[in-house]
Amino acid sequence: MNINKKLMSKVVSKFGRSYSVFSKSSPLEGKYGQPTEWTHPHIIGQGEVNKGIQKSEFRTRREKIAENLIAEKISLKNNQTGDKHLLIVPAAKRQYMVDKIPYFYRQETDFRYLTGCLQPDTVLVIEFSSNWSKSVLFCKESSPYDEKWEGAKIGYGEAVNFLGFDEASPLSSLEDYLYNFKKLNPKLDVWYDYMDPTNFDIHKIMLNFIQDTNINNIDSPRSTLHNMRVVKSPAEVSLMRTSCAVGAEAMKRTIRRSKSLSTEGQFLASVEFESRMQGANYLAYPPVVAAGNNANTIHYIASTSAVHPSELVLMDAGCEFHGYASDITRTWPAGGSFSDPQRCVYEAVLDTQQRLIRGIVPGVTTINGLYNDMQDILGKNLQNIGLIDPNDEKYLSARTHEFCPHHVSHYLGMDVHDCGKASKKQPLLPGMVITVEPGCYIPASKGTVDRRFRGIGCRLEDDVLITENGVEVLSDGCPNTIEELEGLIA
């Protein structure tokens, strides 16, 4: 075990684990592998592990997930639960383009939520029972050779003192640790997502362990984790506000320079540049930048076409700001003026979105309920402009689906489509963040509609925080009315 003795005053080993504490030497001498308050004070504040989030909050999250998993098991198993529990959450595995050229590394979201650790080659293990929990980080300390090429990785002492773990241990000891823990705790419940693994090296270890031992029970923790994550803490809400404000301003600046841009790629470059210049780490997802008929391909990400002044530009883009994403869509005329058919479609979509947002009632409205409301409101709006037969009331939902085939909302947070295991049927609660994104898509080939509308694609999307008394539109820094958009481009 390669331990920097200057950083340690005490090491106690048990089953391959190491518990370490700093000596009084400078924190600047530590191995962290990510920004800290000592090395990056322009990013990380005092007591924070990630920007805006204190070490104590990460510890509370780990304690809370243990409590919630116990409660879930008791409710599902009629008070029957193992004497001891293990939660295992691996970090994302680094992926390579070719040979030694890595893809950009993004941490596995549930792992980051519980640890704040931004590095590969790490695994979170939480030992817990009904009234006790302990968190252990298994990690791979960097050698001098590693540091020459890639920089330092988190050390054992730093995992305890900076990240706030109870113990730290070499990643190579994980397998022995699991078998020894099971030997000492025969009635063991394991929480590990074996159906959707995120790290296949760790998954192989886990499968061997599960097959070789008589585990009392094994379940995925994802649903419980996502039900925790879907309600944001005050620190997370603050980060979401910033992410959405940055994304909105980046899109606003891009709209303003529309007349000087001539390709979809230039529009994409503009929104990414503006996001990063305001402090975003990167774009939150491959953006849709679609001019003219390309907007009718809902997940169009090629960004290879020229943009003509007579066309609408649909841009669906957001940024990631220190682990939290924005997701914003605007549609505007590249040349600065809506044509009459474009105006009709745009106003139908805008009215739908505004009415949906105004109608959100905390504790009552659901994401699935918003979809049903969208079909009704958008359907009637499309009838009013002649895209759907006014007499076609019986099949209005089906007709509306032809023009808007996607859902109107999803959870937003650390991931763009956040908390996939959280129910869309549950009432929206304060602290949740969702999108509201109606659209209308009329391919140029759609011969059943008036020729004037063919080739028009439009979507509007805003990010909405549920509050105690209503909602807060986090992305309202980017204008969305026809008058505002035309004035911005003029």
Coordinates of C-alpha atoms in Angstrom, one line a residue:
M1 CA 0.0 0.0 0.0
N2 CA 1.5 3.3 -1.1
I3 CA 0.6 5.8 1.7
N4 CA 2.1 9.3 1.8
K5 CA 3.4 9.3 5.4
K6 CA 3.4 13.1 5.6
L7 CA -0.4 13.0 5.5
M8 CA -1.0 10.3 7.9
S9 CA -0.7 10.1 11.7
K10 CA -2.7 6.9 12.1
V11 CA -3.5 3.8 10.1
V12 CA -5.7 0.9 11.4
S13 CA -6.3 -2.0 9.1
K14 CA -9.1 -4.5 9.2
F15 CA -10.1 -6.8 6.3
G16 CA -7.9 -4.8 3.9
R17 CA -9.4 -1.5 4.9
S18 CA -7.4 1.6 6.0
Y19 CA -8.7 4.3 8.3
S20 CA -6.5 7.4 7.9
V21 CA -6.3 11.0 9.2
F22 CA -4.2 13.9 8.2
S23 CA -1.3 15.0 10.3
K24 CA -0.8 18.7 10.7
S25 CA 1.0 19.2 7.4
S26 CA -0.5 21.5 4.8
P27 CA -3.6 20.4 3.0
L28 CA -1.9 21.7 -0.2
E29 CA 0.4 18.6 0.0
G30 CA -2.6 16.2 -0.3
K31 CA -3.6 14.0 -3.2
Y32 CA -7.1 15.0 -4.2
G33 CA -7.5 14.5 -8.0
Q34 CA -10.2 17.2 -8.1
P35 CA -10.8 20.8 -7.1
T36 CA -10.6 21.6 -3.4
E37 CA -11.0 24.7 -1.3
W38 CA -7.1 24.7 -0.9
T39 CA -6.2 24.2 -4.5
H40 CA -9.1 25.9 -6.3
P41 CA -10.5 28.5 -4.0
H42 CA -12.0 30.3 -7.0
I43 CA -14.4 27.3 -7.4
I44 CA -14.7 25.5 -4.1
G45 CA -15.7 27.3 -0.9
Q46 CA -14.7 26.5 2.7
G47 CA -16.0 23.1 3.8
E48 CA -17.3 22.2 0.3
V49 CA -16.5 19.0 -1.6
N50 CA -18.2 20.1 -4.8
K51 CA -19.1 23.7 -5.6
G52 CA -21.9 24.9 -3.4
I53 CA -22.3 21.6 -1.5
Q54 CA -20.8 21.0 1.9
K55 CA -19.0 17.8 3.0
S56 CA -21.7 17.5 5.7
E57 CA -24.4 17.4 3.1
F58 CA -22.8 14.4 1.4
R59 CA -22.5 12.7 4.7
T60 CA -26.2 13.3 5.4
R61 CA -27.1 11.9 2.1
R62 CA -25.2 8.6 2.8
E63 CA -26.9 8.3 6.2
K64 CA -30.3 9.1 4.7
I65 CA -30.0 6.5 1.9
A66 CA -29.2 3.8 4.5
E67 CA -32.2 4.8 6.6
N68 CA -34.5 4.9 3.5
L69 CA -33.3 1.5 2.3
I70 CA -34.0 -0.1 5.7
A71 CA -37.5 1.5 5.8
E72 CA -38.2 0.3 2.2
K73 CA -37.1 -3.3 3.1
I74 CA -39.2 -3.4 6.2
S75 CA -42.3 -2.1 4.4
L76 CA -41.9 -4.6 1.6
K77 CA -40.9 -7.6 3.6
N78 CA -43.3 -7.3 6.6
N79 CA -40.6 -6.2 9.0
Q80 CA -38.2 -9.0 7.7
T81 CA -34.7 -7.7 7.0
G82 CA -31.1 -8.8 7.2
D83 CA -29.0 -8.2 10.3
K84 CA -26.6 -6.2 8.2
H85 CA -26.7 -4.4 4.9
L86 CA -24.2 -3.4 2.2
L87 CA -24.8 -0.8 -0.4
I88 CA -22.3 -0.9 -3.3
V89 CA -22.2 2.0 -5.8
P90 CA -19.3 2.1 -8.3
A91 CA -17.9 5.1 -10.0
A92 CA -18.2 5.3 -13.8
K93 CA -15.5 3.6 -15.7
R94 CA -13.2 5.6 -17.9
Q95 CA -13.8 5.0 -21.6
Y96 CA -11.3 5.3 -24.4
M97 CA -11.6 6.5 -28.0
V98 CA -8.5 4.6 -29.1
D99 CA -5.5 3.3 -27.3
K100 CA -4.6 5.8 -24.6
I101 CA -6.9 8.6 -25.7
P102 CA -9.8 8.9 -23.2
Y103 CA -13.2 10.2 -23.8
F104 CA -14.2 13.1 -21.6
Y105 CA -14.9 11.6 -18.1
R106 CA -18.3 12.3 -16.5
Q107 CA -19.0 10.7 -13.1
E108 CA -21.9 8.3 -12.6
T109 CA -24.6 10.5 -11.1
D110 CA -25.8 8.4 -8.2
F111 CA -22.2 7.9 -7.1
R112 CA -21.5 11.6 -7.3
Y113 CA -24.6 12.4 -5.4
L114 CA -23.5 10.2 -2.5
T115 CA -19.8 11.0 -2.5
G116 CA -18.8 14.2 -4.3
C117 CA -15.9 12.2 -5.8
L118 CA -15.3 13.0 -9.4
Q119 CA -12.8 10.3 -10.2
P120 CA -12.8 6.8 -11.8
D121 CA -11.4 3.7 -10.0
T122 CA -13.5 4.3 -6.9
V123 CA -16.3 2.4 -5.3
L124 CA -18.7 3.5 -2.5
V125 CA -19.6 0.9 0.1
I126 CA -22.0 1.7 3.0
E127 CA -22.2 -0.8 5.8
F128 CA -25.4 -0.3 7.8
S129 CA -28.1 -1.8 10.0
S130 CA -31.3 -0.3 11.5
N131 CA -29.5 2.1 13.8
W132 CA -26.0 2.5 12.4
S133 CA -24.0 3.2 9.2
K134 CA -20.5 3.5 8.0
S135 CA -19.2 4.7 4.6
V136 CA -16.1 3.3 3.0
L137 CA -14.4 4.5 -0.2
F138 CA -12.4 1.9 -2.1
C139 CA -10.0 3.8 -4.3
K140 CA -6.8 3.5 -6.3
E141 CA -4.0 5.8 -5.1
S142 CA -1.9 7.2 -7.9
S143 CA 1.8 6.3 -8.3
P144 CA 4.5 8.8 -9.2
Y145 CA 4.3 7.4 -12.7
D146 CA 0.5 7.9 -12.9
E147 CA 0.9 11.4 -11.6
K148 CA 3.5 12.3 -14.3
W149 CA 0.9 11.5 -17.0
E150 CA -2.5 12.1 -15.5
G151 CA -2.0 13.9 -12.2
A152 CA -2.8 12.8 -8.7
K153 CA -5.8 10.7 -7.7
I154 CA -7.6 10.7 -4.4
G155 CA -5.5 9.3 -1.5
Y156 CA -6.7 7.2 1.4
G157 CA -6.3 10.0 3.9
E158 CA -7.8 12.6 1.6
A159 CA -10.9 10.3 1.1
V160 CA -11.5 10.5 4.8
N161 CA -10.5 14.1 5.6
F162 CA -11.6 15.9 2.4
L163 CA -14.5 13.7 1.1
G164 CA -15.7 12.8 4.7
F165 CA -15.7 9.0 4.5
D166 CA -15.4 7.0 7.7
E167 CA -12.8 4.7 6.1
A168 CA -10.8 4.3 2.9
S169 CA -9.2 1.2 1.4
P170 CA -7.4 0.1 -1.7
L171 CA -9.7 -0.8 -4.6
S172 CA -7.7 -4.1 -5.0
S173 CA -9.0 -5.2 -1.6
L174 CA -12.7 -4.9 -2.4
E175 CA -13.2 -8.5 -3.3
D176 CA -11.6 -9.8 -0.1
Y177 CA -13.5 -7.3 1.9
L178 CA -16.9 -8.5 0.5
Y179 CA -16.2 -12.2 1.3
N180 CA -14.9 -11.4 4.8
F181 CA -17.9 -9.2 5.6
K182 CA -20.3 -11.9 4.5
K183 CA -18.4 -14.4 6.6
L184 CA -18.9 -12.3 9.7
N185 CA -22.5 -11.3 8.8
P186 CA -24.3 -14.4 7.5
K187 CA -27.7 -12.8 7.3
L188 CA -26.7 -10.1 4.8
D189 CA -28.8 -7.9 2.5
V190 CA -27.0 -6.4 -0.5
W191 CA -28.1 -3.3 -2.4
Y192 CA -26.5 -3.2 -5.8
D193 CA -27.9 -2.5 -9.3
Y194 CA -27.0 -5.8 -10.9
M195 CA -29.6 -5.4 -13.7
D196 CA -28.1 -2.2 -15.0
P197 CA -24.4 -2.1 -14.1
T198 CA -22.4 1.0 -14.7
N199 CA -18.9 -0.5 -14.3
F200 CA -18.3 -3.9 -15.7
D201 CA -15.0 -4.5 -13.9
I202 CA -16.8 -4.1 -10.5
H203 CA -19.9 -5.9 -11.9
K204 CA -17.7 -9.0 -12.5
I205 CA -16.5 -8.9 -8.9
M206 CA -20.1 -8.5 -7.6
L207 CA -21.5 -11.3 -9.8
N208 CA -18.8 -13.7 -8.5
F209 CA -19.5 -12.6 -4.9
I210 CA -23.3 -13.1 -5.3
Q211 CA -22.9 -16.5 -6.9
D212 CA -20.4 -17.8 -4.4
T213 CA -22.2 -16.8 -1.3
N214 CA -25.6 -17.3 0.1
I215 CA -26.8 -13.7 0.2
N216 CA -30.0 -13.2 2.3
N217 CA -31.4 -10.8 -0.3
I218 CA -30.2 -8.5 -3.2
D219 CA -32.0 -5.5 -4.5
S220 CA -31.3 -2.4 -6.6
P221 CA -31.1 0.9 -4.6
R222 CA -31.9 3.0 -7.7
S223 CA -35.6 3.7 -7.0
T224 CA -34.9 4.7 -3.4
L225 CA -31.9 6.9 -4.5
H226 CA -33.9 8.6 -7.3
N227 CA -36.8 9.3 -4.9
M228 CA -34.2 11.1 -2.7
R229 CA -32.6 12.9 -5.6
V230 CA -35.8 14.2 -7.2
V231 CA -36.3 16.7 -4.4
K232 CA -33.5 19.1 -4.4
S233 CA -31.8 20.5 -1.3
P234 CA -31.4 24.3 -0.9
A235 CA -27.8 24.0 -2.1
E236 CA -28.9 22.0 -5.1
V237 CA -31.7 24.6 -5.9
S238 CA -29.0 27.3 -5.9
L239 CA -26.9 25.4 -8.4
M240 CA -29.9 24.7 -10.6
R241 CA -30.7 28.4 -10.6
T242 CA -27.2 29.2 -11.8
S243 CA -27.2 26.5 -14.4
C244 CA -30.5 27.6 -15.8
A245 CA -29.5 31.3 -15.7
V246 CA -26.2 30.5 -17.6
G247 CA -28.0 28.4 -20.2
A248 CA -30.7 31.0 -20.7
E249 CA -28.2 33.8 -21.1
A250 CA -26.0 31.7 -23.5
M251 CA -29.1 31.1 -25.7
K252 CA -30.2 34.7 -25.5
R253 CA -26.7 35.9 -26.7
T254 CA -26.8 33.3 -29.5
I255 CA -30.3 34.5 -30.7
R256 CA -29.0 38.1 -30.7
R257 CA -26.2 37.3 -33.1
S258 CA -28.4 35.2 -35.5
K259 CA -27.9 37.4 -38.5
S260 CA -24.2 37.0 -38.3
L261 CA -24.4 33.2 -38.2
S262 CA -24.9 31.1 -41.4
T263 CA -24.7 27.4 -40.4
E264 CA -26.2 25.2 -37.6
G265 CA -22.6 24.5 -36.5
Q266 CA -22.0 28.2 -35.9
F267 CA -25.1 28.5 -33.8
L268 CA -23.9 25.4 -31.8
A269 CA -20.5 26.9 -31.4
S270 CA -22.0 30.1 -30.1
V271 CA -24.2 28.6 -27.4
E272 CA -21.3 26.4 -26.1
F273 CA -18.9 29.3 -26.1
E274 CA -21.3 31.5 -24.2
S275 CA -22.1 28.8 -21.7
R276 CA -18.4 28.1 -20.9
M277 CA -17.6 31.8 -20.7
Q278 CA -20.1 32.2 -17.9
G279 CA -18.7 29.3 -15.9
A280 CA -20.4 26.2 -17.2
N281 CA -18.3 23.1 -17.3
Y282 CA -19.7 21.9 -20.6
L283 CA -22.9 21.4 -22.5
A284 CA -25.3 19.1 -20.6
Y285 CA -26.1 17.0 -23.7
P286 CA -25.5 17.0 -27.5
P287 CA -27.7 20.0 -28.5
V288 CA -30.4 20.1 -31.2
V289 CA -29.6 23.0 -33.5
A290 CA -32.1 22.5 -36.3
A291 CA -32.9 25.0 -39.1
G292 CA -36.1 24.7 -41.2
N293 CA -37.4 21.2 -41.9
N294 CA -34.6 19.7 -39.7
A295 CA -36.6 20.8 -36.7
N296 CA -39.1 18.1 -37.5
T297 CA -36.5 15.5 -36.6
I298 CA -36.9 15.7 -32.9
H299 CA -33.5 14.4 -31.9
Y300 CA -31.6 16.0 -34.8
I301 CA -28.0 16.6 -33.6
A302 CA -26.0 16.6 -36.9
S303 CA -25.8 20.4 -37.0
T304 CA -24.4 20.3 -40.6
S305 CA -26.9 22.4 -42.6
A306 CA -26.8 26.0 -43.7
V307 CA -29.3 28.4 -42.1
H308 CA -31.4 30.6 -44.3
P309 CA -33.0 33.9 -43.2
S310 CA -36.5 32.7 -44.0
E311 CA -36.2 29.6 -41.8
L312 CA -36.9 29.1 -38.1
V313 CA -34.1 27.8 -35.9
L314 CA -35.0 25.4 -33.2
M315 CA -32.3 25.1 -30.5
D316 CA -32.5 22.7 -27.6
A317 CA -29.4 23.2 -25.5
G318 CA -28.4 23.4 -21.9
C319 CA -25.2 23.5 -19.8
E320 CA -23.9 21.5 -16.9
F321 CA -22.8 23.7 -14.0
H322 CA -20.8 21.8 -11.4
G323 CA -23.0 18.7 -11.7
Y324 CA -26.4 20.3 -12.4
A325 CA -28.0 20.6 -15.8
S326 CA -30.2 23.1 -17.6
D327 CA -32.4 22.1 -20.5
I328 CA -33.8 25.0 -22.6
T329 CA -35.4 25.2 -26.0
R330 CA -36.3 28.2 -28.1
T331 CA -37.5 28.6 -31.7
W332 CA -36.9 31.8 -33.6
P333 CA -36.6 33.3 -37.1
A334 CA -33.1 33.3 -38.3
G335 CA -33.7 36.5 -40.3
G336 CA -35.5 38.3 -37.4
S337 CA -39.1 38.2 -38.5
F338 CA -41.8 35.4 -38.2
S339 CA -43.8 34.7 -41.3
D340 CA -47.6 34.5 -40.8
P341 CA -47.7 30.6 -40.8
Q342 CA -44.6 30.5 -38.5
R343 CA -46.3 33.0 -36.2
C344 CA -49.5 30.9 -36.0
V345 CA -47.7 27.7 -35.0
Y346 CA -45.4 29.5 -32.6
E347 CA -48.3 31.2 -30.8
A348 CA -50.1 27.9 -30.5
V349 CA -47.1 26.3 -28.8
L350 CA -46.3 29.3 -26.6
D351 CA -49.9 29.6 -25.4
T352 CA -49.9 25.9 -24.5
Q353 CA -46.7 26.2 -22.5
Q354 CA -47.7 29.3 -20.6
R355 CA -51.1 27.8 -19.6
L356 CA -49.4 24.5 -18.5
I357 CA -46.9 26.4 -16.3
R358 CA -49.6 28.6 -14.8
G359 CA -51.7 25.5 -14.0
I360 CA -49.1 23.7 -11.9
V361 CA -50.4 23.2 -8.4
P362 CA -47.8 21.9 -5.9
G363 CA -48.9 18.6 -4.3
V364 CA -51.5 18.1 -7.0
T365 CA -50.1 18.3 -10.5
T366 CA -48.2 15.3 -11.9
I367 CA -45.9 15.1 -14.9
N368 CA -48.3 12.6 -16.5
G369 CA -51.1 15.0 -15.8
L370 CA -49.3 17.8 -17.6
Y371 CA -49.1 15.6 -20.7
N372 CA -52.8 15.0 -20.6
D373 CA -53.4 18.7 -20.2
M374 CA -51.0 19.5 -23.1
Q375 CA -52.8 17.2 -25.5
D376 CA -56.1 19.0 -24.7
I377 CA -54.7 22.6 -24.9
L378 CA -52.4 22.1 -27.9
G379 CA -55.1 20.1 -29.7
K380 CA -57.6 22.9 -29.4
N381 CA -54.9 25.5 -30.4
L382 CA -54.1 23.5 -33.5
Q383 CA -57.8 23.3 -34.3
N384 CA -58.0 27.1 -34.1
I385 CA -55.2 27.6 -36.7
G386 CA -56.5 24.9 -39.1
L387 CA -54.0 22.1 -38.5
I388 CA -56.6 19.8 -37.0
D389 CA -60.2 19.6 -38.1
P390 CA -62.4 21.5 -35.6
N391 CA -65.0 18.8 -35.8
D392 CA -62.5 16.0 -34.9
E393 CA -63.2 16.0 -31.1
K394 CA -63.5 12.3 -30.7
Y395 CA -59.9 11.6 -31.8
L396 CA -58.4 14.9 -30.8
S397 CA -55.7 13.3 -28.6
A398 CA -54.6 11.0 -31.4
R399 CA -54.5 13.9 -33.9
T400 CA -52.5 16.0 -31.4
H401 CA -50.0 13.2 -31.0
E402 CA -49.3 13.3 -34.7
F403 CA -48.0 16.9 -34.3
C404 CA -46.4 16.4 -30.8
P405 CA -45.4 12.8 -30.3
H406 CA -43.2 13.3 -27.2
H407 CA -43.9 13.8 -23.5
V408 CA -44.2 17.4 -22.3
S409 CA -42.2 17.1 -19.2
H410 CA -39.4 15.3 -17.3
Y411 CA -37.5 15.7 -14.1
L412 CA -34.3 17.8 -14.3
G413 CA -31.3 17.9 -12.0
M414 CA -27.9 16.2 -12.1
D415 CA -29.0 14.5 -15.3
V416 CA -30.9 16.1 -18.1
H417 CA -33.5 13.3 -17.9
D418 CA -33.1 13.1 -14.2
C419 CA -34.2 10.4 -11.7
G420 CA -35.5 7.9 -14.2
K421 CA -36.8 5.6 -11.5
A422 CA -38.9 8.3 -9.9
S423 CA -42.6 8.0 -10.7
K424 CA -44.2 10.5 -13.1
K425 CA -47.5 9.8 -11.5
Q426 CA -46.5 11.3 -8.1
P427 CA -47.6 14.8 -7.2
L428 CA -45.0 17.5 -7.8
L429 CA -43.5 18.7 -4.5
P430 CA -41.5 21.7 -3.5
G431 CA -37.8 21.2 -4.5
M432 CA -38.6 19.3 -7.6
V433 CA -37.4 20.7 -10.9
I434 CA -39.1 19.8 -14.2
T435 CA -39.2 20.9 -17.8
V436 CA -42.3 22.0 -19.7
E437 CA -41.8 21.5 -23.4
P438 CA -44.7 21.4 -25.8
G439 CA -43.9 21.3 -29.5
C440 CA -45.5 21.1 -33.0
Y441 CA -43.8 19.3 -35.9
I442 CA -45.0 19.6 -39.5
P443 CA -42.6 17.8 -41.9
A444 CA -42.3 19.2 -45.4
S445 CA -43.7 15.9 -46.6
K446 CA -46.9 16.1 -44.6
G447 CA -49.4 16.5 -47.5
T448 CA -52.5 16.4 -45.3
V449 CA -52.0 20.0 -44.0
D450 CA -52.1 23.4 -45.7
R451 CA -48.9 23.9 -47.8
R452 CA -48.1 27.1 -45.9
F453 CA -47.4 25.1 -42.7
R454 CA -45.2 22.4 -44.2
G455 CA -41.6 22.3 -43.0
I456 CA -42.3 24.3 -39.8
G457 CA -41.0 22.8 -36.5
C458 CA -41.4 24.5 -33.2
R459 CA -40.7 23.6 -29.5
L460 CA -40.5 25.8 -26.4
E461 CA -38.9 24.4 -23.2
D462 CA -38.4 26.0 -19.8
D463 CA -37.0 24.7 -16.5
V464 CA -39.5 25.0 -13.6
L465 CA -38.8 24.8 -9.9
I466 CA -41.8 23.7 -7.8
T467 CA -42.1 25.9 -4.7
E468 CA -44.3 26.0 -1.7
N469 CA -46.8 28.4 -3.3
G470 CA -46.4 27.7 -7.0
V471 CA -43.5 27.7 -9.4
E472 CA -40.4 29.6 -10.4
V473 CA -39.3 29.6 -14.0
L474 CA -35.5 29.2 -13.7
S475 CA -34.9 29.7 -17.4
D476 CA -36.9 32.9 -17.9
G477 CA -33.7 34.9 -18.7
C478 CA -34.1 33.9 -22.3
P479 CA -37.1 35.7 -24.0
N480 CA -39.9 33.7 -25.5
T481 CA -42.5 36.1 -26.9
I482 CA -42.6 37.0 -30.6
E483 CA -42.0 40.7 -29.8
E484 CA -39.0 40.0 -27.6
L485 CA -37.4 37.6 -30.0
E486 CA -37.8 39.8 -33.1
G487 CA -36.6 42.8 -31.0
L488 CA -33.5 40.8 -29.9
I489 CA -32.5 39.9 -33.4
A490 CA -33.2 43.3 -35.0

